[in-house]
Short mmCIF file of C-alpha atoms and ligand atoms in Angstrom, two decimals:
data_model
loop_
_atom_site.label_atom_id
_atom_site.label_comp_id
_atom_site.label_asym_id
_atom_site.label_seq_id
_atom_site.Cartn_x
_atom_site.Cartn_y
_atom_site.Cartn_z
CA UNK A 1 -9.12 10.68 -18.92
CA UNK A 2 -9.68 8.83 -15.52
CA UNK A 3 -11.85 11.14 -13.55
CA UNK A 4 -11.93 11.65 -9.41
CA UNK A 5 -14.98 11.01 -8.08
CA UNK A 6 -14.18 11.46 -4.66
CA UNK A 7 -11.55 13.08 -2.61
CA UNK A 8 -10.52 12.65 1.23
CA UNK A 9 -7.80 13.83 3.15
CA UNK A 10 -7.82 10.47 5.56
CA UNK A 11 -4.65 12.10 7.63
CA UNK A 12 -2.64 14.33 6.97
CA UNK A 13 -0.09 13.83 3.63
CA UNK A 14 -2.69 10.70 3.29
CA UNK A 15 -4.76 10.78 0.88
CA UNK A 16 -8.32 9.22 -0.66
CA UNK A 17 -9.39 8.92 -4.13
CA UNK A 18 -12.17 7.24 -5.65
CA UNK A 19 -11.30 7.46 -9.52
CA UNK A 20 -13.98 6.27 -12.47
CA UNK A 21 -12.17 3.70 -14.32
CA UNK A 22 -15.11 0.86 -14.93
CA UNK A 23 -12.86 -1.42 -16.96
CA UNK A 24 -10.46 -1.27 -14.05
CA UNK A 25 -12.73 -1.97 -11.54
CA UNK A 26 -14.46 -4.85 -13.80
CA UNK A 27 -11.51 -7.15 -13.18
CA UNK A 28 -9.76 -4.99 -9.87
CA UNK A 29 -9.41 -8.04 -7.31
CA UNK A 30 -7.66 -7.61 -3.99
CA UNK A 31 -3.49 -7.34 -3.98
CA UNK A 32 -3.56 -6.15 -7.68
CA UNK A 33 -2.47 -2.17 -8.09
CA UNK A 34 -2.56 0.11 -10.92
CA UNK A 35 -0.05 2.51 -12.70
CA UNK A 36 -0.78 6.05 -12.98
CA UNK A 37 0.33 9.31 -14.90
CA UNK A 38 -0.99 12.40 -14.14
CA UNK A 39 -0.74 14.32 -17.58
CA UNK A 40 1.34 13.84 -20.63
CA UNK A 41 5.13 15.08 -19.30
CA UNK A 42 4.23 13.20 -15.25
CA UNK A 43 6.29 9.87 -14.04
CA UNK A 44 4.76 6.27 -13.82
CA UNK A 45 3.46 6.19 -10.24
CA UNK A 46 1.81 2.38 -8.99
CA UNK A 47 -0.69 2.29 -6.54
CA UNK A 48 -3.02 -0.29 -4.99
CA UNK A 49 -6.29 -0.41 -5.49
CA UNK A 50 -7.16 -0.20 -1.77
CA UNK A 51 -11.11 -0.92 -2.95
CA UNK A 52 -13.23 -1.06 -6.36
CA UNK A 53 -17.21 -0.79 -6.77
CA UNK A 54 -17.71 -2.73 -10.20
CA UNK A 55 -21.36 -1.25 -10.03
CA UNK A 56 -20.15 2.33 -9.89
CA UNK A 57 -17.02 1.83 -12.18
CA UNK A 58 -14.48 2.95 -9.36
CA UNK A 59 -11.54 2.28 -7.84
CA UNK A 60 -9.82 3.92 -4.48
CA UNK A 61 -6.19 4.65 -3.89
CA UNK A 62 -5.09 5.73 -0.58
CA UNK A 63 -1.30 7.51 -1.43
CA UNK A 64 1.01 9.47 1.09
CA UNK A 65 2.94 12.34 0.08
CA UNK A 66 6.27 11.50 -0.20
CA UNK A 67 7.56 12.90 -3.48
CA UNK A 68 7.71 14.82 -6.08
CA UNK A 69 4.45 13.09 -8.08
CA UNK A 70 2.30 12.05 -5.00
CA UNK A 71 2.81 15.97 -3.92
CA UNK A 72 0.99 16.86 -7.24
CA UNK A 73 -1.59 14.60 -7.16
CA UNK A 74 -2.64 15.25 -3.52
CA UNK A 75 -3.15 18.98 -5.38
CA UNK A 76 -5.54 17.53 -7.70
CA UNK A 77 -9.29 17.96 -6.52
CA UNK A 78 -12.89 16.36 -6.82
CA UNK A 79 -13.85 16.56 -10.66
CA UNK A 80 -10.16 17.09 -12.11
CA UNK A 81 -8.85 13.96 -14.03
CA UNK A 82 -5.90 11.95 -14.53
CA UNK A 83 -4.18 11.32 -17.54
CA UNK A 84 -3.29 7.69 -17.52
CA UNK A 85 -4.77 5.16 -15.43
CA UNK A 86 -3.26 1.38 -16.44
CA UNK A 87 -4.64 -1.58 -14.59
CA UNK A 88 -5.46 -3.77 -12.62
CA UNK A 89 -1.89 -5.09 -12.49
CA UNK A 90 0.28 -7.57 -10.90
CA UNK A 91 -1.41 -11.40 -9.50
CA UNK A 92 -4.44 -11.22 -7.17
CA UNK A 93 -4.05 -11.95 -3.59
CA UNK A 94 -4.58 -15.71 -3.06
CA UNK A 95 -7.68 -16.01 -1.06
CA UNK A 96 -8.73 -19.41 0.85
CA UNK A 97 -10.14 -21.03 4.18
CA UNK A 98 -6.88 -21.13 5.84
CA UNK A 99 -8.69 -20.94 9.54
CA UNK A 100 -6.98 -18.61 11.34
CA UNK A 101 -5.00 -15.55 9.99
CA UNK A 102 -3.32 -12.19 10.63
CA UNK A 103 -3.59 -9.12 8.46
CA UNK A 104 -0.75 -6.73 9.69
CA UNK A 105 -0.98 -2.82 8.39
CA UNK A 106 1.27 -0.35 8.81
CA UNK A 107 0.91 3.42 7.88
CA UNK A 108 -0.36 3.76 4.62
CA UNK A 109 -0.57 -0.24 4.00
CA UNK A 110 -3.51 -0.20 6.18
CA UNK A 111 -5.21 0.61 2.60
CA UNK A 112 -3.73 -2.42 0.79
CA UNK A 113 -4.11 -5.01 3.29
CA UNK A 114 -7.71 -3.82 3.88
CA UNK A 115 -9.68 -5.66 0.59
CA UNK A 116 -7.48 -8.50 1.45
CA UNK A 117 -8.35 -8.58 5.18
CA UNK A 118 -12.00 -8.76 3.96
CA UNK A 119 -11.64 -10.95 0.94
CA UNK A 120 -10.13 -13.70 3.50
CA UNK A 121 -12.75 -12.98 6.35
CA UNK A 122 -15.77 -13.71 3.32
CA UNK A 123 -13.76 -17.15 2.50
CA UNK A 124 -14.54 -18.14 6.10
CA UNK A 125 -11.39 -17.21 8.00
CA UNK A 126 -10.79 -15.82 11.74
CA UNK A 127 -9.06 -12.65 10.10
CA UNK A 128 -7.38 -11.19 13.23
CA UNK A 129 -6.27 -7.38 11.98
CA UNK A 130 -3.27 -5.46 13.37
CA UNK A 131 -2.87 -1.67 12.38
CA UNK A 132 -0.35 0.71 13.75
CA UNK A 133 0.49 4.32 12.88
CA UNK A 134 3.27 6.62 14.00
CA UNK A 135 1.04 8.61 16.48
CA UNK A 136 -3.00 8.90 16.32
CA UNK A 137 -3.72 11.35 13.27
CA UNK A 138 -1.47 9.26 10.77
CA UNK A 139 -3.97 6.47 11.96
CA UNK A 140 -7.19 6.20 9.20
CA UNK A 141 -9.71 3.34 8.12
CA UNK A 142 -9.95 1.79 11.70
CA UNK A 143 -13.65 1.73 11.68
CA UNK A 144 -13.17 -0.04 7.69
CA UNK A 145 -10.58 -2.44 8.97
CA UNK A 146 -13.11 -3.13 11.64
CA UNK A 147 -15.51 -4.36 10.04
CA UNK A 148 -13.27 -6.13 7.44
CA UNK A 149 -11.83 -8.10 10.59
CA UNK A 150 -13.13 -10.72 12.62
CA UNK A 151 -11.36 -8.11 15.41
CA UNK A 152 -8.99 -5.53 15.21
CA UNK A 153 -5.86 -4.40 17.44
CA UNK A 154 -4.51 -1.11 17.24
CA UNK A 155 -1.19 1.02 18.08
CA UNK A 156 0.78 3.78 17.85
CA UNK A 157 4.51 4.22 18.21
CA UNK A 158 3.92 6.86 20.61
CA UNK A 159 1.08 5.32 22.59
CA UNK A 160 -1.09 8.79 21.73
CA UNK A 161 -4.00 6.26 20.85
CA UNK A 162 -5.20 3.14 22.64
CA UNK A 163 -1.68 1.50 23.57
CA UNK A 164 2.03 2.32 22.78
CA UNK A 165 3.90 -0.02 20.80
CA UNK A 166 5.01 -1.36 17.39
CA UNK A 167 2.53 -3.51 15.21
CA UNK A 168 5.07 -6.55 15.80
CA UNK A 169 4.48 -6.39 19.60
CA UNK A 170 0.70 -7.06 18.79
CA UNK A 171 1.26 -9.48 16.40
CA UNK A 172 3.80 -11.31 19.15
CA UNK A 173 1.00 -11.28 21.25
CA UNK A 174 -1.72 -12.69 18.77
CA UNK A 175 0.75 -15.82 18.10
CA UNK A 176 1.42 -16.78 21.28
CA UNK A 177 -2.61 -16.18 22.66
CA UNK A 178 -4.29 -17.94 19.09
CA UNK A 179 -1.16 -20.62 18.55
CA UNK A 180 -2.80 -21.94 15.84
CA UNK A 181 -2.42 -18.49 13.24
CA UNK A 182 -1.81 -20.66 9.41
CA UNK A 183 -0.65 -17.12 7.83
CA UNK A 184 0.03 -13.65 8.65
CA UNK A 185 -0.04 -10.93 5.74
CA UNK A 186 1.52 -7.88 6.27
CA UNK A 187 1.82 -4.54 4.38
CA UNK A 188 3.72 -1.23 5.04
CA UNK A 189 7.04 0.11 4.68
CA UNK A 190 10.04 -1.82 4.09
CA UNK A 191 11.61 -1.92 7.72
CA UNK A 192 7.71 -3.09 9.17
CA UNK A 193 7.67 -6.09 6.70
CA UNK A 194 11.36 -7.13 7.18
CA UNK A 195 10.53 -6.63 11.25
CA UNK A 196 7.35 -8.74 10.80
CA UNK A 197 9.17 -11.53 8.89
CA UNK A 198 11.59 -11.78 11.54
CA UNK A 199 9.58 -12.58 14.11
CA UNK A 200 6.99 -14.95 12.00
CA UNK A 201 10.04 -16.64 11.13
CA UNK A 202 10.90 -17.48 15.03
CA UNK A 203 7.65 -18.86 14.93
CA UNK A 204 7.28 -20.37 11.64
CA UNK A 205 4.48 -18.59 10.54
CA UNK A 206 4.34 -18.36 6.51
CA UNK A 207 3.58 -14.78 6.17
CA UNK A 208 3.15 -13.02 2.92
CA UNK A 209 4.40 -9.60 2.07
CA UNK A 210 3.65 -6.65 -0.72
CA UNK A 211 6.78 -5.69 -2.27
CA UNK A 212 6.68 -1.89 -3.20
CA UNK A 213 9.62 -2.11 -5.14
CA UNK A 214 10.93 1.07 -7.47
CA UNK A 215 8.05 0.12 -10.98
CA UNK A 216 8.00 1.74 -14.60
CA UNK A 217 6.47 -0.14 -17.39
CA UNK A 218 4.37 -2.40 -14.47
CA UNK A 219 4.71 -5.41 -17.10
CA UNK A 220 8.04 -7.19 -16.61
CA UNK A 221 10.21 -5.30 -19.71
CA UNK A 222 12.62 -2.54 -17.93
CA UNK A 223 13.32 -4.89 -14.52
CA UNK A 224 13.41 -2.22 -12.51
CA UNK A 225 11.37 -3.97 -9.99
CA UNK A 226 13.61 -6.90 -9.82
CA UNK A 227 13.79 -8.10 -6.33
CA UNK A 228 15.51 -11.47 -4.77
CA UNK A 229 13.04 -14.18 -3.48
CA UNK A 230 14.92 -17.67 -2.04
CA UNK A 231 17.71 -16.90 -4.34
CA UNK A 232 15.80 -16.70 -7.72
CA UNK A 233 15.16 -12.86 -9.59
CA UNK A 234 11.73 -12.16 -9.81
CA UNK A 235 10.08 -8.97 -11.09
CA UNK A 236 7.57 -7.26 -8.43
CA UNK A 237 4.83 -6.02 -11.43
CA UNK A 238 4.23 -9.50 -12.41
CA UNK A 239 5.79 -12.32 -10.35
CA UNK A 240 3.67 -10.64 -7.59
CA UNK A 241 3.71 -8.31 -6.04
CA UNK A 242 3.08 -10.46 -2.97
CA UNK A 243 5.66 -13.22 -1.85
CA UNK A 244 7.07 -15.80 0.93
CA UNK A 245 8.42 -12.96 3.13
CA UNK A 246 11.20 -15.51 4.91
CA UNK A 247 12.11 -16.23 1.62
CA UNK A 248 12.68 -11.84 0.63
CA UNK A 249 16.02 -10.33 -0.02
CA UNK A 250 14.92 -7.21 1.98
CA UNK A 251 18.87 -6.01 2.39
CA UNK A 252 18.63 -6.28 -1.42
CA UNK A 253 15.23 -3.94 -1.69
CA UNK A 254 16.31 -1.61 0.90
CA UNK A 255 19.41 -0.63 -1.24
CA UNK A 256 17.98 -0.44 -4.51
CA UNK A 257 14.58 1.52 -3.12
CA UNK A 258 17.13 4.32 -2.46
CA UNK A 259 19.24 4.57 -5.69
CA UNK A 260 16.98 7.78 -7.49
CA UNK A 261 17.39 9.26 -4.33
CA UNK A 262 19.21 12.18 -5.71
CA UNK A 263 17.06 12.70 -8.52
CA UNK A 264 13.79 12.39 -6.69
CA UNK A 265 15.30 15.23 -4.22
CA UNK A 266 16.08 17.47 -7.13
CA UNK A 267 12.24 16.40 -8.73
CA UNK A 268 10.91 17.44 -5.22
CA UNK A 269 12.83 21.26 -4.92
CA UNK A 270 12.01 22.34 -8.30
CA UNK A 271 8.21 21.21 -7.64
CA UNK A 272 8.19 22.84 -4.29
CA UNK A 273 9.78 25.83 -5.80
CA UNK A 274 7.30 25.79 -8.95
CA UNK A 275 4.10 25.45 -6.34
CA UNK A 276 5.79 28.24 -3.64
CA UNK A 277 5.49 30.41 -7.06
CA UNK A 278 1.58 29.53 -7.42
CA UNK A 279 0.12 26.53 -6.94
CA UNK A 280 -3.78 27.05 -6.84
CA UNK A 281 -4.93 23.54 -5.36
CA UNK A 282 -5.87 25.46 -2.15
CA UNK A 283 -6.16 22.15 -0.07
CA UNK A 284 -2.45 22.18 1.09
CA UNK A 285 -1.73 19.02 -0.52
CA UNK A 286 -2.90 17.10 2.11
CA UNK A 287 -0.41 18.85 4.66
C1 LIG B 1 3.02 -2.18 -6.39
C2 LIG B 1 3.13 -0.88 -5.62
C3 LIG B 1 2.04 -0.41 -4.94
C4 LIG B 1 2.12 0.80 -4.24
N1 LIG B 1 1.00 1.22 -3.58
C5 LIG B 1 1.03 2.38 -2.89
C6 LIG B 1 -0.15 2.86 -2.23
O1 LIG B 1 -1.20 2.23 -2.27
N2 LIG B 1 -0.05 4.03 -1.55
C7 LIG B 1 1.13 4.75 -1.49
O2 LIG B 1 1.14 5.80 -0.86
N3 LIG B 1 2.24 4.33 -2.13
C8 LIG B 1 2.23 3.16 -2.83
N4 LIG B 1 3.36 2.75 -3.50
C9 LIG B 1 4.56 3.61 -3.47
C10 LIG B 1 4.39 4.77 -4.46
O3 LIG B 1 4.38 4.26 -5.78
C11 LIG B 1 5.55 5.78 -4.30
O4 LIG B 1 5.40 6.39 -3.03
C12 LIG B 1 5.52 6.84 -5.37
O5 LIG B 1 5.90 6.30 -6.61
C13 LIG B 1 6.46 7.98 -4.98
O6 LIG B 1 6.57 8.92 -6.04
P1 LIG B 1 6.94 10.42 -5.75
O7 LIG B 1 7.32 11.08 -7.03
O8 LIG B 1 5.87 11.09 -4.98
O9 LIG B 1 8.17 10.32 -4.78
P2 LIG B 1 9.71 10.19 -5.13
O10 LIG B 1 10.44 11.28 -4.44
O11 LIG B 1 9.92 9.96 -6.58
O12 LIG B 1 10.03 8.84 -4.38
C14 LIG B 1 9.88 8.67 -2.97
C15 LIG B 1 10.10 7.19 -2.68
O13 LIG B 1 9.04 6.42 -3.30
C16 LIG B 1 9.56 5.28 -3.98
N5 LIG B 1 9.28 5.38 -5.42
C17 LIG B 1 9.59 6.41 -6.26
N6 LIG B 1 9.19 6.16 -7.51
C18 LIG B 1 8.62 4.94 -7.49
C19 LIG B 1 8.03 4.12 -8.47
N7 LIG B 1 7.93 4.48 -9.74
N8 LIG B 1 7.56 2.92 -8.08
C20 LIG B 1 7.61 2.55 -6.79
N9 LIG B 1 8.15 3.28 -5.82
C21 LIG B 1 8.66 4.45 -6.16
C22 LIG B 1 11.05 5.24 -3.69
O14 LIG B 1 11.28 4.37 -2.61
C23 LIG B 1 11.40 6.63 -3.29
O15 LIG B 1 12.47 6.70 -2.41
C24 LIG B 1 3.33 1.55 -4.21
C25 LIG B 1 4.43 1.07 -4.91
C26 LIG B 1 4.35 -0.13 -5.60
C27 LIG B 1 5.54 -0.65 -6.35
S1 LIG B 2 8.20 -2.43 -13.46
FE1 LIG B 2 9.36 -2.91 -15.21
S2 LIG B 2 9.77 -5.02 -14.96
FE2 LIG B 2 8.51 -4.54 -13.28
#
């Protein structure tokens, strides 16, 4: 049993944890995630280890709640455990003196690209972050990303916090003020990545992407993670799950992210209806 150390609602339907899993967090390197079951009858859910302390034995996972599992486990609190905690998995972020770079986070990916923003500012770089959030209280970690950046730019789609805007018209402006960026990273949902890639492409920036493809078994047996990158198959859980973003089928991933659809609906209603019938977490998941 993996337990939580440490729970924070960061915004709301995001969520903190800081589980103790030592082994984990022996080997835990930035860009790597884990794979998580709750108890004995819960689904596989992956996660990225958004930090580790090897001293402590821990690892954090910042998760919104979007489903039917992340629901339950935003119920869970300080001091309860979790079943099944499988990691660190997939390859490491690769980290070197590239000179200047971007680290682009959107939403919850602010968590993900935040050990890699810092990994890549302590190999020397000019780590330039970007972070953008819906409106201001879906915005977390700025004061992390902060100091994880050489400097940080922030938005929100609705302008309720320092300017209005999309995290592409920031990172438009970055290219065209640095001109000399030699990689952009960028991490949120699907439509932010694919928007990000087209416009590094215009500029041909190599920017690298974390694909949060539909995962089960995490090690490259069911292929339910297959995605296409520059025409070849490649399996998310171990091929990456970073890649070339210009080179990402992102049609491809936006089709296939949607085909449980209906059964991750039905999951959702009979948990909602289970929880409206007496669910005791007393934190409102989060919400
Ligand atoms: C490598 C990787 C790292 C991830 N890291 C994070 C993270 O740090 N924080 C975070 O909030 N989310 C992360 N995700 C997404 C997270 O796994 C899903 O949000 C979660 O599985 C949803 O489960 P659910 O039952 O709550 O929702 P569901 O209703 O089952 O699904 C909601 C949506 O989540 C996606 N999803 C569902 N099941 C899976 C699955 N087994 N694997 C991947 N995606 C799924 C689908 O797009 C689906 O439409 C990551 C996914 C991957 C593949
Ligand atoms: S999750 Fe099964 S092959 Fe990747």
């Amino acid at each position: 049993m993996y337990k939580i150390f440490k729970k924070e609602v960061l915004a709301p339907t995001i969520i903190l944890f800081e589980i103790q899993a030592p082994l984990v967090a022996k080997k835990a390197k930035a860009g790597q995630f884990v794979i998580l079951r709750i108890h004995d009858e819960g689904e596989r859910v992956p996660l990225t280890i958004a930090d580790f302390d090897r001293n402590k034995g821990s690892i954090t996972c910042v998760f919104q709640e979007v489903g039917k599992t992340t629901r339950e486990l935003g119920c869970l609190r300080e001091g309860d455990s979790i079943k099944d905690f499988v990691g660190p998995l997939g390859l490491p972020s690769h980290i070197e003196k590239y000179g200047r770079v971007v680290c682009v986070g959107g939403g919850v990916g602010v968590a993900p690209v935040h050990p890699i923003a810092r990994a890549l500012k302590e190999a020397g770089n000019e780590v330039t972050g970007i972070v953008g959030a819906r409106t201001k209280e879906l915005l977390f970690w700025e004061d992390q990303m902060r100091a994880a950046c050489t400097e940080l730019r922030v938005t929100t789609d609705d302008g309720s916090y320092v300017r209005k805007g999309f995290v592409t018209d920031l990172l438009k402006e970055a290219i065209e003020e640095k001109g000399d960026i030699s990689l952009c990273i960028a991490i949120g949902p699907l439509p932010m990545m694919r928007a990000v890639c087209d416009l590094t492409r215009v500029y041909n920036l190599k920017t690298i992407v974390s694909l949060n493809s539909i995962m089960v078994d995490g090690t490259g047996m069911c292929g339910s993670c297959r995605v296409t990158v520059g025409g070849e198959v490649k399996f998310a859980c171990v091929d990456g799950p970073e890649f070339d973003g210009h080179q990402v089928d992102f049609a491809e991933m936006a089709r296939r992210a949607v085909i449980y659809k209906a059964q991750e609906q039905l999951a959702l209603e009979k948990y909602t209806g289970k929880i409206a019938h007496g669910c005791s977490c007393g934190n409102g998941g989060g919400r």
